[in-house]
Amino acid sequence: MTVNERIKLAIKWLIGQRIADNQEEVGKLLGYSNKSSFSQVINGRVPLPNDFVERLCSLDRNINKVWITEEKGEMIYPQKTHITNVDIDKASNIKGIPYFDVDVTMGYDELPNDQTNIPNYYLHIPAFQNCDCAVPAYGRSMIPDINDGSIIAIKEVGLDSVLPGEAYLIITDDYRTVKYIRNCKDNPNKWRLVPKNLEEFDEMVIDKAKILRVFLVKGVITNKIL
């Protein structure tokens, strides 16, 4: 089996784990905005970049880099290996994802952009382990998908990795908001920020250049009193 064949198997595994919905989305997570360019790389039509395997494995630390490069061991680390040989990244996964009790619509200085921010606690939810953190979301613009006071699990992505149609936390100098991002057909340099609750809120149009940070909303935890 060639390196490229093992890479394809790892990509299929990532899709099965819902890290991405399809091969094209994996390419975008790795920085390939062009579907054809990514296809040429994984099919061996162009040489693999030196850091390609490292970037691929960074999407989920369960993938065994040595298996991809040398076909040694298994594609996925055995569970015991993670428990007995934890490094910084694996230790973070064992703790769970950090929860910051901050209103991100009011400010974002406490989001995890360095090692000085201390979370209130950790959430142990296996489906969200590849998220950067969890924060509360306030407001009615995204109901019923995201209710006022719900907790959102988020992961920071680059602008090139944004998938129109998904919900994101968007941060600019002027505001912070959680909205669905959609393409602006008449201007590729802008995005439409679309609320779910269109009865009470209007959509906005924003210049991509004004966005400071963007976080994909990968999960929602709703507080519901029964």
PDB file of C-alpha atoms in Angstrom:
ATOM      1  CA  MET A   1       0.000   0.000   0.000  1.00  0.00           C
ATOM      2  CA  THR A   2       1.386   3.415  -0.955  1.00  0.00           C
ATOM      3  CA  VAL A   3       1.522   6.516   1.235  1.00  0.00           C
ATOM      4  CA  ASN A   4      -1.213   8.104  -0.867  1.00  0.00           C
ATOM      5  CA  GLU A   5      -3.456   5.068  -0.421  1.00  0.00           C
ATOM      6  CA  ARG A   6      -2.967   5.238   3.344  1.00  0.00           C
ATOM      7  CA  ILE A   7      -3.742   8.957   3.269  1.00  0.00           C
ATOM      8  CA  LYS A   8      -7.029   8.203   1.501  1.00  0.00           C
ATOM      9  CA  LEU A   9      -7.934   5.663   4.188  1.00  0.00           C
ATOM     10  CA  ALA A  10      -7.182   8.231   6.896  1.00  0.00           C
ATOM     11  CA  ILE A  11      -9.393  10.763   5.104  1.00  0.00           C
ATOM     12  CA  LYS A  12     -12.249   8.233   4.966  1.00  0.00           C
ATOM     13  CA  TRP A  13     -11.816   7.640   8.696  1.00  0.00           C
ATOM     14  CA  LEU A  14     -11.977  11.397   9.397  1.00  0.00           C
ATOM     15  CA  ILE A  15     -15.210  11.617   7.416  1.00  0.00           C
ATOM     16  CA  GLY A  16     -16.602   8.658   9.341  1.00  0.00           C
ATOM     17  CA  GLN A  17     -15.757  10.456  12.594  1.00  0.00           C
ATOM     18  CA  ARG A  18     -17.660  13.556  11.372  1.00  0.00           C
ATOM     19  CA  ILE A  19     -14.509  15.684  11.425  1.00  0.00           C
ATOM     20  CA  ALA A  20     -15.596  16.578   7.908  1.00  0.00           C
ATOM     21  CA  ASP A  21     -18.574  15.702   5.749  1.00  0.00           C
ATOM     22  CA  ASN A  22     -16.642  14.799   2.612  1.00  0.00           C
ATOM     23  CA  GLN A  23     -13.217  14.783   0.960  1.00  0.00           C
ATOM     24  CA  GLU A  24     -13.553  18.357  -0.267  1.00  0.00           C
ATOM     25  CA  GLU A  25     -14.206  19.568   3.277  1.00  0.00           C
ATOM     26  CA  VAL A  26     -11.108  17.734   4.529  1.00  0.00           C
ATOM     27  CA  GLY A  27      -9.155  19.592   1.868  1.00  0.00           C
ATOM     28  CA  LYS A  28     -10.513  22.913   3.085  1.00  0.00           C
ATOM     29  CA  LEU A  29      -9.545  22.073   6.668  1.00  0.00           C
ATOM     30  CA  LEU A  30      -6.022  21.467   5.368  1.00  0.00           C
ATOM     31  CA  GLY A  31      -5.941  24.811   3.571  1.00  0.00           C
ATOM     32  CA  TYR A  32      -6.924  23.756   0.041  1.00  0.00           C
ATOM     33  CA  SER A  33      -9.589  26.111  -1.230  1.00  0.00           C
ATOM     34  CA  ASN A  34      -9.501  24.426  -4.642  1.00  0.00           C
ATOM     35  CA  LYS A  35     -11.016  20.929  -4.823  1.00  0.00           C
ATOM     36  CA  SER A  36      -8.906  20.004  -7.850  1.00  0.00           C
ATOM     37  CA  SER A  37      -5.614  20.942  -6.151  1.00  0.00           C
ATOM     38  CA  PHE A  38      -6.384  18.724  -3.156  1.00  0.00           C
ATOM     39  CA  SER A  39      -7.407  15.848  -5.414  1.00  0.00           C
ATOM     40  CA  GLN A  40      -4.123  16.078  -7.331  1.00  0.00           C
ATOM     41  CA  VAL A  41      -2.139  15.885  -4.088  1.00  0.00           C
ATOM     42  CA  ILE A  42      -3.863  12.848  -2.592  1.00  0.00           C
ATOM     43  CA  ASN A  43      -3.909  11.025  -5.943  1.00  0.00           C
ATOM     44  CA  GLY A  44      -0.159  11.463  -6.371  1.00  0.00           C
ATOM     45  CA  ARG A  45      -0.305  13.688  -9.429  1.00  0.00           C
ATOM     46  CA  VAL A  46       1.777  16.302  -7.599  1.00  0.00           C
ATOM     47  CA  PRO A  47       4.302  15.723  -4.783  1.00  0.00           C
ATOM     48  CA  LEU A  48       3.054  15.735  -1.196  1.00  0.00           C
ATOM     49  CA  PRO A  49       4.027  18.915   0.697  1.00  0.00           C
ATOM     50  CA  ASN A  50       6.553  18.204   3.455  1.00  0.00           C
ATOM     51  CA  ASP A  51       4.055  19.030   6.195  1.00  0.00           C
ATOM     52  CA  PHE A  52       1.009  17.382   4.608  1.00  0.00           C
ATOM     53  CA  VAL A  53       0.916  14.266   6.795  1.00  0.00           C
ATOM     54  CA  GLU A  54       1.525  16.338   9.928  1.00  0.00           C
ATOM     55  CA  ARG A  55      -1.370  18.642   9.064  1.00  0.00           C
ATOM     56  CA  LEU A  56      -3.621  15.691   8.264  1.00  0.00           C
ATOM     57  CA  CYS A  57      -2.864  14.013  11.599  1.00  0.00           C
ATOM     58  CA  SER A  58      -3.481  17.290  13.438  1.00  0.00           C
ATOM     59  CA  LEU A  59      -7.165  17.046  12.461  1.00  0.00           C
ATOM     60  CA  ASP A  60      -7.458  14.154  14.916  1.00  0.00           C
ATOM     61  CA  ARG A  61      -4.602  13.026  17.169  1.00  0.00           C
ATOM     62  CA  ASN A  62      -5.904   9.449  17.096  1.00  0.00           C
ATOM     63  CA  ILE A  63      -4.345   9.023  13.629  1.00  0.00           C
ATOM     64  CA  ASN A  64      -0.946   7.324  13.690  1.00  0.00           C
ATOM     65  CA  LYS A  65       1.490   9.402  11.629  1.00  0.00           C
ATOM     66  CA  VAL A  66       4.042   6.569  11.492  1.00  0.00           C
ATOM     67  CA  TRP A  67       1.441   4.260   9.959  1.00  0.00           C
ATOM     68  CA  ILE A  68       0.848   6.744   7.142  1.00  0.00           C
ATOM     69  CA  THR A  69       4.528   7.417   6.414  1.00  0.00           C
ATOM     70  CA  GLU A  70       6.031   3.965   7.109  1.00  0.00           C
ATOM     71  CA  GLU A  71       3.036   1.583   7.423  1.00  0.00           C
ATOM     72  CA  LYS A  72       4.101   0.617  10.944  1.00  0.00           C
ATOM     73  CA  GLY A  73       1.501  -0.144  13.600  1.00  0.00           C
ATOM     74  CA  GLU A  74      -2.186   0.606  13.125  1.00  0.00           C
ATOM     75  CA  MET A  75      -3.864   3.568  11.441  1.00  0.00           C
ATOM     76  CA  ILE A  76      -5.574   4.516  14.711  1.00  0.00           C
ATOM     77  CA  TYR A  77      -3.727   4.462  18.020  1.00  0.00           C
ATOM     78  CA  PRO A  78      -4.984   1.824  20.463  1.00  0.00           C
ATOM     79  CA  GLN A  79      -6.840   3.426  23.374  1.00  0.00           C
ATOM     80  CA  LYS A  80      -4.208   2.245  25.872  1.00  0.00           C
ATOM     81  CA  THR A  81      -1.504   4.173  24.036  1.00  0.00           C
ATOM     82  CA  HIS A  82      -3.365   7.417  24.641  1.00  0.00           C
ATOM     83  CA  ILE A  83      -3.840   6.714  28.321  1.00  0.00           C
ATOM     84  CA  THR A  84      -0.255   5.714  29.101  1.00  0.00           C
ATOM     85  CA  ASN A  85       1.640   7.996  26.733  1.00  0.00           C
ATOM     86  CA  VAL A  86      -0.144  11.309  26.970  1.00  0.00           C
ATOM     87  CA  ASP A  87       1.418  14.403  25.486  1.00  0.00           C
ATOM     88  CA  ILE A  88       0.048  17.932  25.796  1.00  0.00           C
ATOM     89  CA  ASP A  89      -2.543  17.489  23.067  1.00  0.00           C
ATOM     90  CA  LYS A  90      -3.805  14.154  24.373  1.00  0.00           C
ATOM     91  CA  ALA A  91      -3.901  15.439  27.934  1.00  0.00           C
ATOM     92  CA  SER A  92      -6.135  18.262  26.753  1.00  0.00           C
ATOM     93  CA  ASN A  93      -8.521  15.739  25.188  1.00  0.00           C
ATOM     94  CA  ILE A  94      -8.666  13.684  28.389  1.00  0.00           C
ATOM     95  CA  LYS A  95      -9.625  16.765  30.399  1.00  0.00           C
ATOM     96  CA  GLY A  96     -12.458  17.549  28.069  1.00  0.00           C
ATOM     97  CA  ILE A  97     -13.068  20.832  26.292  1.00  0.00           C
ATOM     98  CA  PRO A  98     -12.634  24.037  28.333  1.00  0.00           C
ATOM     99  CA  TYR A  99     -15.787  25.992  29.170  1.00  0.00           C
ATOM    100  CA  PHE A 100     -15.491  29.783  29.498  1.00  0.00           C
ATOM    101  CA  ASP A 101     -18.445  31.499  31.164  1.00  0.00           C
ATOM    102  CA  VAL A 102     -18.163  34.676  29.095  1.00  0.00           C
ATOM    103  CA  ASP A 103     -20.668  36.429  26.870  1.00  0.00           C
ATOM    104  CA  VAL A 104     -18.876  36.318  23.540  1.00  0.00           C
ATOM    105  CA  THR A 105     -21.371  38.750  22.060  1.00  0.00           C
ATOM    106  CA  MET A 106     -19.923  41.378  24.420  1.00  0.00           C
ATOM    107  CA  GLY A 107     -16.215  40.553  24.070  1.00  0.00           C
ATOM    108  CA  TYR A 108     -13.757  37.871  23.078  1.00  0.00           C
ATOM    109  CA  ASP A 109     -10.587  38.584  25.055  1.00  0.00           C
ATOM    110  CA  GLU A 110     -11.175  35.521  27.217  1.00  0.00           C
ATOM    111  CA  LEU A 111     -11.431  33.085  24.339  1.00  0.00           C
ATOM    112  CA  PRO A 112      -8.500  30.642  24.236  1.00  0.00           C
ATOM    113  CA  ASN A 113      -5.868  32.443  22.170  1.00  0.00           C
ATOM    114  CA  ASP A 114      -2.998  31.849  24.617  1.00  0.00           C
ATOM    115  CA  GLN A 115      -2.160  29.915  27.783  1.00  0.00           C
ATOM    116  CA  THR A 116      -3.185  32.624  30.271  1.00  0.00           C
ATOM    117  CA  ASN A 117      -6.933  32.111  30.099  1.00  0.00           C
ATOM    118  CA  ILE A 118      -8.259  29.717  32.725  1.00  0.00           C
ATOM    119  CA  PRO A 119     -11.540  27.920  31.948  1.00  0.00           C
ATOM    120  CA  ASN A 120     -14.327  27.697  34.510  1.00  0.00           C
ATOM    121  CA  TYR A 121     -14.420  23.930  34.053  1.00  0.00           C
ATOM    122  CA  TYR A 122     -14.173  21.197  31.423  1.00  0.00           C
ATOM    123  CA  LEU A 123     -16.991  19.486  29.550  1.00  0.00           C
ATOM    124  CA  HIS A 124     -16.607  15.746  29.011  1.00  0.00           C
ATOM    125  CA  ILE A 125     -18.560  15.213  25.807  1.00  0.00           C
ATOM    126  CA  PRO A 126     -16.792  12.800  23.404  1.00  0.00           C
ATOM    127  CA  ALA A 127     -18.498  14.207  20.310  1.00  0.00           C
ATOM    128  CA  PHE A 128     -17.032  17.656  21.008  1.00  0.00           C
ATOM    129  CA  GLN A 129     -13.463  16.665  21.922  1.00  0.00           C
ATOM    130  CA  ASN A 130     -11.957  18.248  18.805  1.00  0.00           C
ATOM    131  CA  CYS A 131     -13.471  21.644  19.677  1.00  0.00           C
ATOM    132  CA  ASP A 132     -11.367  24.494  21.076  1.00  0.00           C
ATOM    133  CA  CYS A 133     -13.794  25.476  23.811  1.00  0.00           C
ATOM    134  CA  ALA A 134     -17.423  25.931  24.826  1.00  0.00           C
ATOM    135  CA  VAL A 135     -19.134  29.231  25.664  1.00  0.00           C
ATOM    136  CA  PRO A 136     -22.683  30.422  26.375  1.00  0.00           C
ATOM    137  CA  ALA A 137     -24.664  32.031  23.562  1.00  0.00           C
ATOM    138  CA  TYR A 138     -27.204  34.717  24.374  1.00  0.00           C
ATOM    139  CA  GLY A 139     -29.901  36.271  22.225  1.00  0.00           C
ATOM    140  CA  ARG A 140     -32.898  35.219  20.142  1.00  0.00           C
ATOM    141  CA  SER A 141     -31.554  35.593  16.611  1.00  0.00           C
ATOM    142  CA  MET A 142     -30.714  31.885  16.204  1.00  0.00           C
ATOM    143  CA  ILE A 143     -33.739  30.281  17.889  1.00  0.00           C
ATOM    144  CA  PRO A 144     -34.859  27.532  17.697  1.00  0.00           C
ATOM    145  CA  ASP A 145     -31.507  26.114  16.529  1.00  0.00           C
ATOM    146  CA  ILE A 146     -29.585  27.896  19.307  1.00  0.00           C
ATOM    147  CA  ASN A 147     -31.767  29.041  22.187  1.00  0.00           C
ATOM    148  CA  ASP A 148     -30.950  31.984  24.446  1.00  0.00           C
ATOM    149  CA  GLY A 149     -28.476  30.770  27.073  1.00  0.00           C
ATOM    150  CA  SER A 150     -27.464  27.602  25.240  1.00  0.00           C
ATOM    151  CA  ILE A 151     -23.856  26.443  25.330  1.00  0.00           C
ATOM    152  CA  ILE A 152     -22.074  26.242  21.987  1.00  0.00           C
ATOM    153  CA  ALA A 153     -18.992  24.121  21.311  1.00  0.00           C
ATOM    154  CA  ILE A 154     -16.755  25.993  18.872  1.00  0.00           C
ATOM    155  CA  LYS A 155     -13.573  25.483  16.875  1.00  0.00           C
ATOM    156  CA  GLU A 156     -11.570  28.322  15.350  1.00  0.00           C
ATOM    157  CA  VAL A 157     -11.053  28.053  11.593  1.00  0.00           C
ATOM    158  CA  GLY A 158      -9.410  30.145   8.918  1.00  0.00           C
ATOM    159  CA  LEU A 159     -11.481  32.178   6.493  1.00  0.00           C
ATOM    160  CA  ASP A 160     -10.535  29.771   3.698  1.00  0.00           C
ATOM    161  CA  SER A 161     -12.018  26.896   5.715  1.00  0.00           C
ATOM    162  CA  VAL A 162     -15.453  28.472   6.166  1.00  0.00           C
ATOM    163  CA  LEU A 163     -18.240  26.371   4.683  1.00  0.00           C
ATOM    164  CA  PRO A 164     -21.259  28.497   3.693  1.00  0.00           C
ATOM    165  CA  GLY A 165     -24.445  27.208   5.270  1.00  0.00           C
ATOM    166  CA  GLU A 166     -22.892  26.380   8.653  1.00  0.00           C
ATOM    167  CA  ALA A 167     -23.276  28.401  11.869  1.00  0.00           C
ATOM    168  CA  TYR A 168     -20.278  30.417  13.063  1.00  0.00           C
ATOM    169  CA  LEU A 169     -19.264  32.806  15.801  1.00  0.00           C
ATOM    170  CA  ILE A 170     -17.992  35.833  13.868  1.00  0.00           C
ATOM    171  CA  ILE A 171     -15.805  38.436  15.565  1.00  0.00           C
ATOM    172  CA  THR A 172     -14.992  41.897  14.197  1.00  0.00           C
ATOM    173  CA  ASP A 173     -13.884  45.155  15.782  1.00  0.00           C
ATOM    174  CA  ASP A 174     -17.513  46.282  15.911  1.00  0.00           C
ATOM    175  CA  TYR A 175     -19.470  43.236  17.028  1.00  0.00           C
ATOM    176  CA  ARG A 176     -19.539  39.541  17.862  1.00  0.00           C
ATOM    177  CA  THR A 177     -22.398  37.426  16.611  1.00  0.00           C
ATOM    178  CA  VAL A 178     -23.466  33.848  15.960  1.00  0.00           C
ATOM    179  CA  LYS A 179     -25.051  33.478  12.536  1.00  0.00           C
ATOM    180  CA  TYR A 180     -25.216  31.227   9.515  1.00  0.00           C
ATOM    181  CA  ILE A 181     -22.681  32.271   6.893  1.00  0.00           C
ATOM    182  CA  ARG A 182     -23.806  32.279   3.278  1.00  0.00           C
ATOM    183  CA  ASN A 183     -22.128  33.456   0.088  1.00  0.00           C
ATOM    184  CA  CYS A 184     -22.892  36.875  -1.325  1.00  0.00           C
ATOM    185  CA  LYS A 185     -23.542  36.086  -4.986  1.00  0.00           C
ATOM    186  CA  ASP A 186     -22.779  39.547  -6.335  1.00  0.00           C
ATOM    187  CA  ASN A 187     -19.557  40.040  -4.334  1.00  0.00           C
ATOM    188  CA  PRO A 188     -17.111  37.201  -3.491  1.00  0.00           C
ATOM    189  CA  ASN A 189     -15.356  39.442  -0.951  1.00  0.00           C
ATOM    190  CA  LYS A 190     -18.445  39.612   1.260  1.00  0.00           C
ATOM    191  CA  TRP A 191     -20.535  37.164   3.258  1.00  0.00           C
ATOM    192  CA  ARG A 192     -24.170  37.208   4.287  1.00  0.00           C
ATOM    193  CA  LEU A 193     -24.752  36.639   8.009  1.00  0.00           C
ATOM    194  CA  VAL A 194     -28.177  35.014   8.245  1.00  0.00           C
ATOM    195  CA  PRO A 195     -30.147  34.527  11.492  1.00  0.00           C
ATOM    196  CA  LYS A 196     -32.419  31.544  11.980  1.00  0.00           C
ATOM    197  CA  ASN A 197     -35.125  33.766  13.477  1.00  0.00           C
ATOM    198  CA  LEU A 198     -35.918  35.829  10.384  1.00  0.00           C
ATOM    199  CA  GLU A 199     -39.218  37.012  11.851  1.00  0.00           C
ATOM    200  CA  GLU A 200     -37.415  39.227  14.370  1.00  0.00           C
ATOM    201  CA  PHE A 201     -33.970  39.724  12.846  1.00  0.00           C
ATOM    202  CA  ASP A 202     -32.589  40.751   9.461  1.00  0.00           C
ATOM    203  CA  GLU A 203     -29.592  39.276   7.723  1.00  0.00           C
ATOM    204  CA  MET A 204     -26.385  41.309   7.414  1.00  0.00           C
ATOM    205  CA  VAL A 205     -23.670  41.632   4.784  1.00  0.00           C
ATOM    206  CA  ILE A 206     -20.056  41.853   5.945  1.00  0.00           C
ATOM    207  CA  ASP A 207     -16.671  42.353   4.277  1.00  0.00           C
ATOM    208  CA  LYS A 208     -14.521  39.278   4.821  1.00  0.00           C
ATOM    209  CA  ALA A 209     -11.542  41.563   5.454  1.00  0.00           C
ATOM    210  CA  LYS A 210     -13.223  42.948   8.585  1.00  0.00           C
ATOM    211  CA  ILE A 211     -13.430  39.550  10.287  1.00  0.00           C
ATOM    212  CA  LEU A 212     -10.829  39.131  13.025  1.00  0.00           C
ATOM    213  CA  ARG A 213     -11.654  35.588  14.108  1.00  0.00           C
ATOM    214  CA  VAL A 214     -14.244  33.004  13.123  1.00  0.00           C
ATOM    215  CA  PHE A 215     -15.312  29.884  15.018  1.00  0.00           C
ATOM    216  CA  LEU A 216     -17.345  27.000  13.620  1.00  0.00           C
ATOM    217  CA  VAL A 217     -20.258  26.019  15.876  1.00  0.00           C
ATOM    218  CA  LYS A 218     -19.822  22.243  16.066  1.00  0.00           C
ATOM    219  CA  GLY A 219     -22.401  21.522  18.747  1.00  0.00           C
ATOM    220  CA  VAL A 220     -25.148  23.028  20.906  1.00  0.00           C
ATOM    221  CA  ILE A 221     -26.113  22.113  24.468  1.00  0.00           C
ATOM    222  CA  THR A 222     -29.558  23.435  25.356  1.00  0.00           C
ATOM    223  CA  ASN A 223     -30.639  24.106  28.917  1.00  0.00           C
ATOM    224  CA  LYS A 224     -34.193  22.862  29.227  1.00  0.00           C
ATOM    225  CA  ILE A 225     -36.283  22.788  32.377  1.00  0.00           C
ATOM    226  CA  LEU A 226     -38.668  19.822  32.424  1.00  0.00           C
TER     227      LEU A 226
END
